[in-house]
Amino acid sequence: MLDSVRVRLTLWYVGVLALVLVGFSVALYALVSRSLYEDLDDNLRLSLETVAVKLVREMGEGRPERQAALDAVNELSTREAAAVFNASGDLVAEQPAQGGVHARPPAAESLQADDIHLETETRQAGGDEVDRRVASQRVQVSAQAGAYVLVVSASFEPVTDKLADVREMLYVIVPAALLLSGLGGWFLARRSLSSVVAMSERARRIGAENLEQRLPVGNPRDELGRLAATFNELLARLNESFTHQRRFMADASHELRTPLSVMRTATDVTLERDGRTEGEYRDALKIIDEQARRLSRIVEDMFTLARADVGQQGLRPCDFYLDELVMEAARAAGVLAARKGVSVTVAPAQETPFHGDEGLLRQMLLNLLDNAVKHTPGGGSVRVVLARSDEGLNITVSDTGTGIPEEAQPRIFERFYRVDKARSRAAATQAGGSGAGLGLSIARWIAEAHGGSLELRPSESAGSTFVASLPST
Ligand code: ADP
């Protein structure tokens, strides 16, 4: 039962409230009881004063001692027992309280001092012990009459009765308040947690196949609403990444199927008939070799991207000269370009020491250069410029080729995206690339893995310009 947040919340709530209520009740009881006991003492003091004033007045008027004392004690109500003793402690007059309770002879202290003396005495009444509060005081009546001791006592009963009432009231009010607040707390917890229950039920039903479903968001401004919204954002990201993965799988299998079916067709056609010439076998093997190379490029590229995705493709940085790497890549691309009649030129650059993954950066440059050469018809040119900028280093690869249609520009960095599939594949086969639409995504990832970026520069004129920005190291 304690595993339920609702129960724990309610128990905490009731527990804290119980502590507060008990503390409050104890304090209230102590305050009431102190004030009632003080009232009792004050009343006794007042009664003593009343008796004393009457006694002094009557004696002053020359009334006989006994009569004056009797008149004085009769001033009080019978709730209190009162008595007047003479200086030697003998009873002069008394008025017993209701129930025939007589005042006791005064305490020895009262016979010696004029202060009011208060004490509590215990009496036996019908087998029970009953406490009474007794106040006594020595009063100097006059020089010739001398001193008298007045004693007034009152029962504690009214005080203890009132305190019992207070206790009874608290015994009822505290548990009733706890019960009510417990029920209220339970309903409140139930209400506020109902959205969590709804969320968990919906979450249980969400799987890879229905990731587009979302958790219910109660009040989007409260904590639970924000939690649900955060979960929904997470689900949206998961959904996007799942869709991405699925598309990647579909595109990948499609790309792998093409060279495989070309290879199978080549073998089928060749083996269909006996007695093929060596030349025919050679042609078939050439096709199979080309397709196998393409296949391994695609697999390699996919492997690079897959490892990049899980963050496994750690960089292997080393120190090298970026200007030399640019020269080397341009030279490699130049061989292929020359066959097509495309010129590749490199702008003179300063010595640029760099710290990064030389292998990956070479791949990035080759991907950009291969693309440029691929899409530039004979007679055209490709230019590479390495320059420093305020932010770092820029490598610009521009060509005078076909350019990229405006509607395709935002998508060219997507995996497996190609503007013209057939043309791209055919050109790639000649160039030794995969032509699967992975080159630019790999190049961009390499630039970003070095803390830089790769962008297509918008241009009005024909041709395209890619700028790879790298931070200077
Ligand atoms: P691929 O392996 O097919 O070249 P990329 O990711 O390298 O794939 O390029 C994606 C698409 O962008 C290509 O299919 C091509 O249409 C276009 N593209 C890339 N570079 C250029 C360029 N320099 N000139 C014209 N089109 C280009």
mmCIF file of C-alpha atoms in Angstrom, residues 14-256:
data_model
loop_
_atom_site.group_PDB
_atom_site.id
_atom_site.type_symbol
_atom_site.label_atom_id
_atom_site.label_comp_id
_atom_site.label_asym_id
_atom_site.label_seq_id
_atom_site.Cartn_x
_atom_site.Cartn_y
_atom_site.Cartn_z
ATOM 1 C CA VAL A 14 -2.084 13.794 7.757
ATOM 2 C CA GLY A 15 1.123 13.148 9.748
ATOM 3 C CA VAL A 16 2.301 16.736 9.479
ATOM 4 C CA LEU A 17 -1.160 18.061 10.252
ATOM 5 C CA ALA A 18 -1.414 15.710 13.286
ATOM 6 C CA LEU A 19 1.885 17.079 14.595
ATOM 7 C CA VAL A 20 0.697 20.649 14.137
ATOM 8 C CA LEU A 21 -2.709 19.973 15.713
ATOM 9 C CA VAL A 22 -1.280 18.072 18.695
ATOM 10 C CA GLY A 23 1.286 20.826 19.284
ATOM 11 C CA PHE A 24 -1.383 23.469 18.980
ATOM 12 C CA SER A 25 -3.743 21.569 21.345
ATOM 13 C CA VAL A 26 -1.058 21.071 23.986
ATOM 14 C CA ALA A 27 -0.154 24.757 23.866
ATOM 15 C CA LEU A 28 -3.809 25.816 23.992
ATOM 16 C CA TYR A 29 -4.521 23.475 26.924
ATOM 17 C CA ALA A 30 -1.487 24.731 28.849
ATOM 18 C CA LEU A 31 -2.530 28.347 28.267
ATOM 19 C CA VAL A 32 -6.163 27.781 29.295
ATOM 20 C CA SER A 33 -5.168 25.780 32.371
ATOM 21 C CA ARG A 34 -2.649 28.421 33.504
ATOM 22 C CA SER A 35 -5.155 31.188 33.093
ATOM 23 C CA LEU A 36 -7.871 29.244 34.993
ATOM 24 C CA TYR A 37 -5.512 28.516 37.908
ATOM 25 C CA GLU A 38 -4.409 32.161 37.971
ATOM 26 C CA ASP A 39 -8.085 33.266 37.962
ATOM 27 C CA LEU A 40 -8.727 30.992 40.952
ATOM 28 C CA ASP A 41 -5.847 32.572 42.869
ATOM 29 C CA ASP A 42 -6.958 36.081 41.876
ATOM 30 C CA ASN A 43 -10.498 35.356 43.103
ATOM 31 C CA LEU A 44 -9.132 34.083 46.416
ATOM 32 C CA ARG A 45 -7.035 37.247 46.787
ATOM 33 C CA LEU A 46 -10.090 39.352 46.060
ATOM 34 C CA SER A 47 -12.155 37.409 48.619
ATOM 35 C CA LEU A 48 -9.430 37.864 51.230
ATOM 36 C CA GLU A 49 -9.498 41.576 50.550
ATOM 37 C CA THR A 50 -13.297 41.725 50.832
ATOM 38 C CA VAL A 51 -13.221 39.914 54.189
ATOM 39 C CA ALA A 52 -10.364 42.096 55.444
ATOM 40 C CA VAL A 53 -12.070 45.364 54.452
ATOM 41 C CA LYS A 54 -15.342 44.338 56.130
ATOM 42 C CA LEU A 55 -13.579 43.129 59.279
ATOM 43 C CA VAL A 56 -11.560 46.324 59.634
ATOM 44 C CA ARG A 57 -14.635 48.481 59.044
ATOM 45 C CA GLU A 58 -16.899 46.595 61.500
ATOM 46 C CA MET A 59 -14.224 46.489 64.213
ATOM 47 C CA GLY A 60 -13.577 50.175 63.631
ATOM 48 C CA GLU A 61 -17.237 50.821 64.263
ATOM 49 C CA GLY A 62 -16.812 49.047 67.623
ATOM 50 C CA ARG A 63 -18.766 45.941 66.797
ATOM 51 C CA PRO A 64 -17.909 42.906 68.945
ATOM 52 C CA GLU A 65 -15.072 40.819 67.560
ATOM 53 C CA ARG A 66 -17.150 37.695 66.885
ATOM 54 C CA GLN A 67 -20.018 39.609 65.242
ATOM 55 C CA ALA A 68 -17.657 41.630 63.060
ATOM 56 C CA ALA A 69 -15.791 38.468 61.987
ATOM 57 C CA LEU A 70 -19.065 36.691 61.209
ATOM 58 C CA ASP A 71 -20.305 39.634 59.123
ATOM 59 C CA ALA A 72 -16.997 39.680 57.297
ATOM 60 C CA VAL A 73 -17.008 35.982 56.361
ATOM 61 C CA ASN A 74 -20.682 36.188 55.376
ATOM 62 C CA GLU A 75 -19.706 38.700 52.693
ATOM 63 C CA LEU A 76 -18.514 35.788 50.551
ATOM 64 C CA SER A 77 -20.620 33.322 48.617
ATOM 65 C CA THR A 78 -20.756 29.801 49.884
ATOM 66 C CA ARG A 79 -18.605 28.613 46.999
ATOM 67 C CA GLU A 80 -15.684 29.552 49.206
ATOM 68 C CA ALA A 81 -15.004 28.533 52.799
ATOM 69 C CA ALA A 82 -13.848 31.460 54.895
ATOM 70 C CA ALA A 83 -12.674 31.778 58.498
ATOM 71 C CA VAL A 84 -11.202 34.415 60.787
ATOM 72 C CA PHE A 85 -8.618 33.359 63.390
ATOM 73 C CA ASN A 86 -7.123 35.503 66.085
ATOM 74 C CA ALA A 87 -3.389 36.112 66.420
ATOM 75 C CA SER A 88 -2.894 32.983 68.506
ATOM 76 C CA GLY A 89 -4.613 30.872 65.831
ATOM 77 C CA ASP A 90 -7.991 30.358 67.547
ATOM 78 C CA LEU A 91 -11.102 30.374 65.385
ATOM 79 C CA VAL A 92 -13.197 33.534 65.806
ATOM 80 C CA ALA A 93 -15.822 33.011 63.094
ATOM 81 C CA GLU A 94 -16.251 30.989 59.960
ATOM 82 C CA GLN A 95 -18.467 30.337 57.003
ATOM 83 C CA PRO A 96 -18.184 26.807 55.664
ATOM 84 C CA ALA A 97 -18.484 26.254 51.933
ATOM 85 C CA GLN A 98 -21.218 24.233 50.251
ATOM 86 C CA GLY A 99 -20.996 20.624 51.366
ATOM 87 C CA GLY A 100 -19.896 21.629 54.868
ATOM 88 C CA VAL A 101 -16.274 22.277 54.018
ATOM 89 C CA HIS A 102 -14.593 24.172 56.834
ATOM 90 C CA ALA A 103 -11.527 26.348 56.466
ATOM 91 C CA ARG A 104 -8.465 24.878 58.086
ATOM 92 C CA PRO A 105 -6.424 26.787 60.683
ATOM 93 C CA PRO A 106 -3.925 29.041 58.937
ATOM 94 C CA ALA A 107 -0.443 27.923 57.997
ATOM 95 C CA ALA A 108 2.297 28.948 60.398
ATOM 96 C CA GLU A 109 3.791 31.335 57.770
ATOM 97 C CA SER A 110 0.590 33.367 57.618
ATOM 98 C CA LEU A 111 0.761 33.997 61.350
ATOM 99 C CA GLN A 112 4.134 35.635 60.968
ATOM 100 C CA ALA A 113 3.917 37.723 57.787
ATOM 101 C CA ASP A 114 1.386 40.138 56.289
ATOM 102 C CA ASP A 115 1.729 38.763 52.713
ATOM 103 C CA ILE A 116 -0.949 36.650 51.127
ATOM 104 C CA HIS A 117 0.055 33.011 51.465
ATOM 105 C CA LEU A 118 -1.273 30.571 48.851
ATOM 106 C CA GLU A 119 -1.069 26.791 49.079
ATOM 107 C CA THR A 120 -2.838 23.663 47.879
ATOM 108 C CA GLU A 121 -4.215 21.256 50.432
ATOM 109 C CA THR A 122 -5.539 17.770 49.947
ATOM 110 C CA ARG A 123 -8.579 16.626 51.884
ATOM 111 C CA GLN A 124 -10.375 13.341 52.223
ATOM 112 C CA ALA A 125 -13.978 13.664 51.129
ATOM 113 C CA GLY A 126 -16.062 10.532 51.057
ATOM 114 C CA GLY A 127 -13.039 8.343 50.464
ATOM 115 C CA ASP A 128 -11.775 10.577 47.633
ATOM 116 C CA GLU A 129 -8.876 12.950 47.817
ATOM 117 C CA VAL A 130 -9.972 16.465 46.936
ATOM 118 C CA ASP A 131 -7.592 19.352 46.330
ATOM 119 C CA ARG A 132 -8.464 22.844 47.536
ATOM 120 C CA ARG A 133 -6.676 26.125 47.050
ATOM 121 C CA VAL A 134 -6.171 28.016 50.275
ATOM 122 C CA ALA A 135 -5.255 31.689 50.655
ATOM 123 C CA SER A 136 -4.435 33.155 54.074
ATOM 124 C CA GLN A 137 -3.260 36.543 55.241
ATOM 125 C CA ARG A 138 -2.499 38.294 58.501
ATOM 126 C CA VAL A 139 -4.407 41.545 58.791
ATOM 127 C CA GLN A 140 -3.655 44.308 61.341
ATOM 128 C CA VAL A 141 -7.103 45.552 62.301
ATOM 129 C CA SER A 142 -6.085 48.323 64.718
ATOM 130 C CA ALA A 143 -3.472 49.043 67.354
ATOM 131 C CA GLN A 144 -5.699 47.877 70.221
ATOM 132 C CA ALA A 145 -7.496 45.040 68.393
ATOM 133 C CA GLY A 146 -4.216 43.612 67.075
ATOM 134 C CA ALA A 147 -3.864 41.160 64.154
ATOM 135 C CA TYR A 148 -6.259 38.545 62.765
ATOM 136 C CA VAL A 149 -5.567 35.805 60.275
ATOM 137 C CA LEU A 150 -8.060 35.401 57.443
ATOM 138 C CA VAL A 151 -8.340 32.132 55.571
ATOM 139 C CA VAL A 152 -10.321 31.614 52.359
ATOM 140 C CA SER A 153 -10.314 28.353 50.425
ATOM 141 C CA ALA A 154 -11.961 27.280 47.195
ATOM 142 C CA SER A 155 -12.323 23.979 45.455
ATOM 143 C CA PHE A 156 -10.379 23.216 42.272
ATOM 144 C CA GLU A 157 -13.462 21.551 40.903
ATOM 145 C CA PRO A 158 -14.684 24.384 38.619
ATOM 146 C CA VAL A 159 -11.192 24.623 37.140
ATOM 147 C CA THR A 160 -10.788 20.878 36.626
ATOM 148 C CA ASP A 161 -14.339 20.688 35.196
ATOM 149 C CA LYS A 162 -13.558 23.419 32.657
ATOM 150 C CA LEU A 163 -10.277 21.754 31.766
ATOM 151 C CA ALA A 164 -12.069 18.444 31.298
ATOM 152 C CA ASP A 165 -14.458 20.226 28.900
ATOM 153 C CA VAL A 166 -11.531 21.647 26.947
ATOM 154 C CA ARG A 167 -9.923 18.188 26.784
ATOM 155 C CA GLU A 168 -13.127 16.597 25.616
ATOM 156 C CA MET A 169 -13.522 19.227 22.923
ATOM 157 C CA LEU A 170 -9.957 18.679 21.698
ATOM 158 C CA TYR A 171 -10.409 14.875 21.740
ATOM 159 C CA VAL A 172 -13.294 15.331 19.300
ATOM 160 C CA ILE A 173 -12.005 18.209 17.194
ATOM 161 C CA VAL A 174 -8.445 16.929 16.529
ATOM 162 C CA PRO A 175 -9.399 13.457 15.232
ATOM 163 C CA ALA A 176 -12.301 14.926 13.263
ATOM 164 C CA ALA A 177 -9.985 17.512 11.664
ATOM 165 C CA LEU A 178 -7.445 14.787 10.860
ATOM 166 C CA LEU A 179 -10.102 12.568 9.331
ATOM 167 C CA LEU A 180 -11.495 15.385 7.239
ATOM 168 C CA SER A 181 -8.103 16.576 6.067
ATOM 169 C CA GLY A 182 -7.040 12.973 5.378
ATOM 170 C CA LEU A 183 -10.072 12.470 3.157
ATOM 171 C CA GLY A 184 -9.493 15.850 1.510
ATOM 172 C CA GLY A 185 -5.805 15.053 0.994
ATOM 173 C CA TRP A 186 -6.667 11.662 -0.483
ATOM 174 C CA PHE A 187 -9.091 13.176 -2.984
ATOM 175 C CA LEU A 188 -6.670 15.967 -3.849
ATOM 176 C CA ALA A 189 -3.800 13.519 -4.387
ATOM 177 C CA ARG A 190 -6.111 11.313 -6.441
ATOM 178 C CA ARG A 191 -7.198 14.230 -8.576
ATOM 179 C CA SER A 192 -3.753 15.637 -9.169
ATOM 180 C CA LEU A 193 -2.229 12.217 -9.828
ATOM 181 C CA SER A 194 -4.999 11.139 -12.145
ATOM 182 C CA SER A 195 -3.143 12.792 -15.033
ATOM 183 C CA VAL A 196 -0.045 10.713 -14.151
ATOM 184 C CA VAL A 197 -2.165 7.555 -14.252
ATOM 185 C CA ALA A 198 -3.574 8.615 -17.615
ATOM 186 C CA MET A 199 -0.067 9.366 -18.877
ATOM 187 C CA SER A 200 1.349 6.025 -17.768
ATOM 188 C CA GLU A 201 -1.558 4.147 -19.317
ATOM 189 C CA ARG A 202 -1.077 5.917 -22.638
ATOM 190 C CA ALA A 203 2.721 5.503 -22.433
ATOM 191 C CA ARG A 204 2.272 1.742 -21.947
ATOM 192 C CA ARG A 205 0.413 1.570 -25.255
ATOM 193 C CA ILE A 206 3.042 3.534 -27.205
ATOM 194 C CA GLY A 207 5.578 1.402 -29.041
ATOM 195 C CA ALA A 208 7.805 1.596 -32.105
ATOM 196 C CA GLU A 209 4.795 1.021 -34.338
ATOM 197 C CA ASN A 210 2.685 3.943 -33.016
ATOM 198 C CA LEU A 211 5.292 6.504 -32.010
ATOM 199 C CA GLU A 212 3.148 9.276 -33.466
ATOM 200 C CA GLN A 213 0.791 8.983 -30.471
ATOM 201 C CA ARG A 214 1.246 11.522 -27.671
ATOM 202 C CA LEU A 215 0.633 11.645 -23.914
ATOM 203 C CA PRO A 216 -2.366 13.653 -22.720
ATOM 204 C CA VAL A 217 -1.309 17.101 -21.463
ATOM 205 C CA GLY A 218 -3.695 18.285 -18.701
ATOM 206 C CA ASN A 219 -2.721 21.815 -17.791
ATOM 207 C CA PRO A 220 0.331 22.710 -19.891
ATOM 208 C CA ARG A 221 1.432 25.297 -17.303
ATOM 209 C CA ASP A 222 1.635 23.000 -14.263
ATOM 210 C CA GLU A 223 4.479 20.587 -13.437
ATOM 211 C CA LEU A 224 2.706 17.472 -14.703
ATOM 212 C CA GLY A 225 1.615 19.241 -17.880
ATOM 213 C CA ARG A 226 5.213 20.302 -18.487
ATOM 214 C CA LEU A 227 6.386 16.729 -17.807
ATOM 215 C CA ALA A 228 3.901 15.389 -20.365
ATOM 216 C CA ALA A 229 4.964 18.049 -22.874
ATOM 217 C CA THR A 230 8.631 17.124 -22.350
ATOM 218 C CA PHE A 231 7.779 13.444 -22.879
ATOM 219 C CA ASN A 232 5.897 14.371 -26.020
ATOM 220 C CA GLU A 233 8.902 16.273 -27.325
ATOM 221 C CA LEU A 234 11.018 13.203 -26.611
ATOM 222 C CA LEU A 235 8.504 11.027 -28.445
ATOM 223 C CA ALA A 236 8.569 13.423 -31.396
ATOM 224 C CA ARG A 237 12.365 13.209 -31.534
ATOM 225 C CA LEU A 238 12.231 9.418 -31.238
ATOM 226 C CA ASN A 239 9.615 9.254 -33.937
ATOM 227 C CA GLU A 240 11.685 11.445 -36.201
ATOM 228 C CA SER A 241 14.774 9.376 -35.613
ATOM 229 C CA PHE A 242 12.810 6.130 -36.160
ATOM 230 C CA THR A 243 11.384 7.480 -39.409
ATOM 231 C CA HIS A 244 14.854 8.558 -40.377
ATOM 232 C CA GLN A 245 16.239 5.104 -39.619
ATOM 233 C CA ARG A 246 13.456 3.420 -41.544
ATOM 234 C CA ARG A 247 14.019 5.650 -44.536
ATOM 235 C CA PHE A 248 17.735 5.021 -44.269
ATOM 236 C CA MET A 249 17.127 1.249 -44.258
ATOM 237 C CA ALA A 250 14.747 1.466 -47.208
ATOM 238 C CA ASP A 251 17.107 3.713 -49.199
ATOM 239 C CA ALA A 252 20.117 1.597 -48.270
ATOM 240 C CA SER A 253 18.524 -1.659 -49.383
ATOM 241 C CA HIS A 254 17.396 -0.008 -52.573
ATOM 242 C CA GLU A 255 20.900 1.273 -53.285
ATOM 243 C CA LEU A 256 22.439 -2.124 -52.559
#
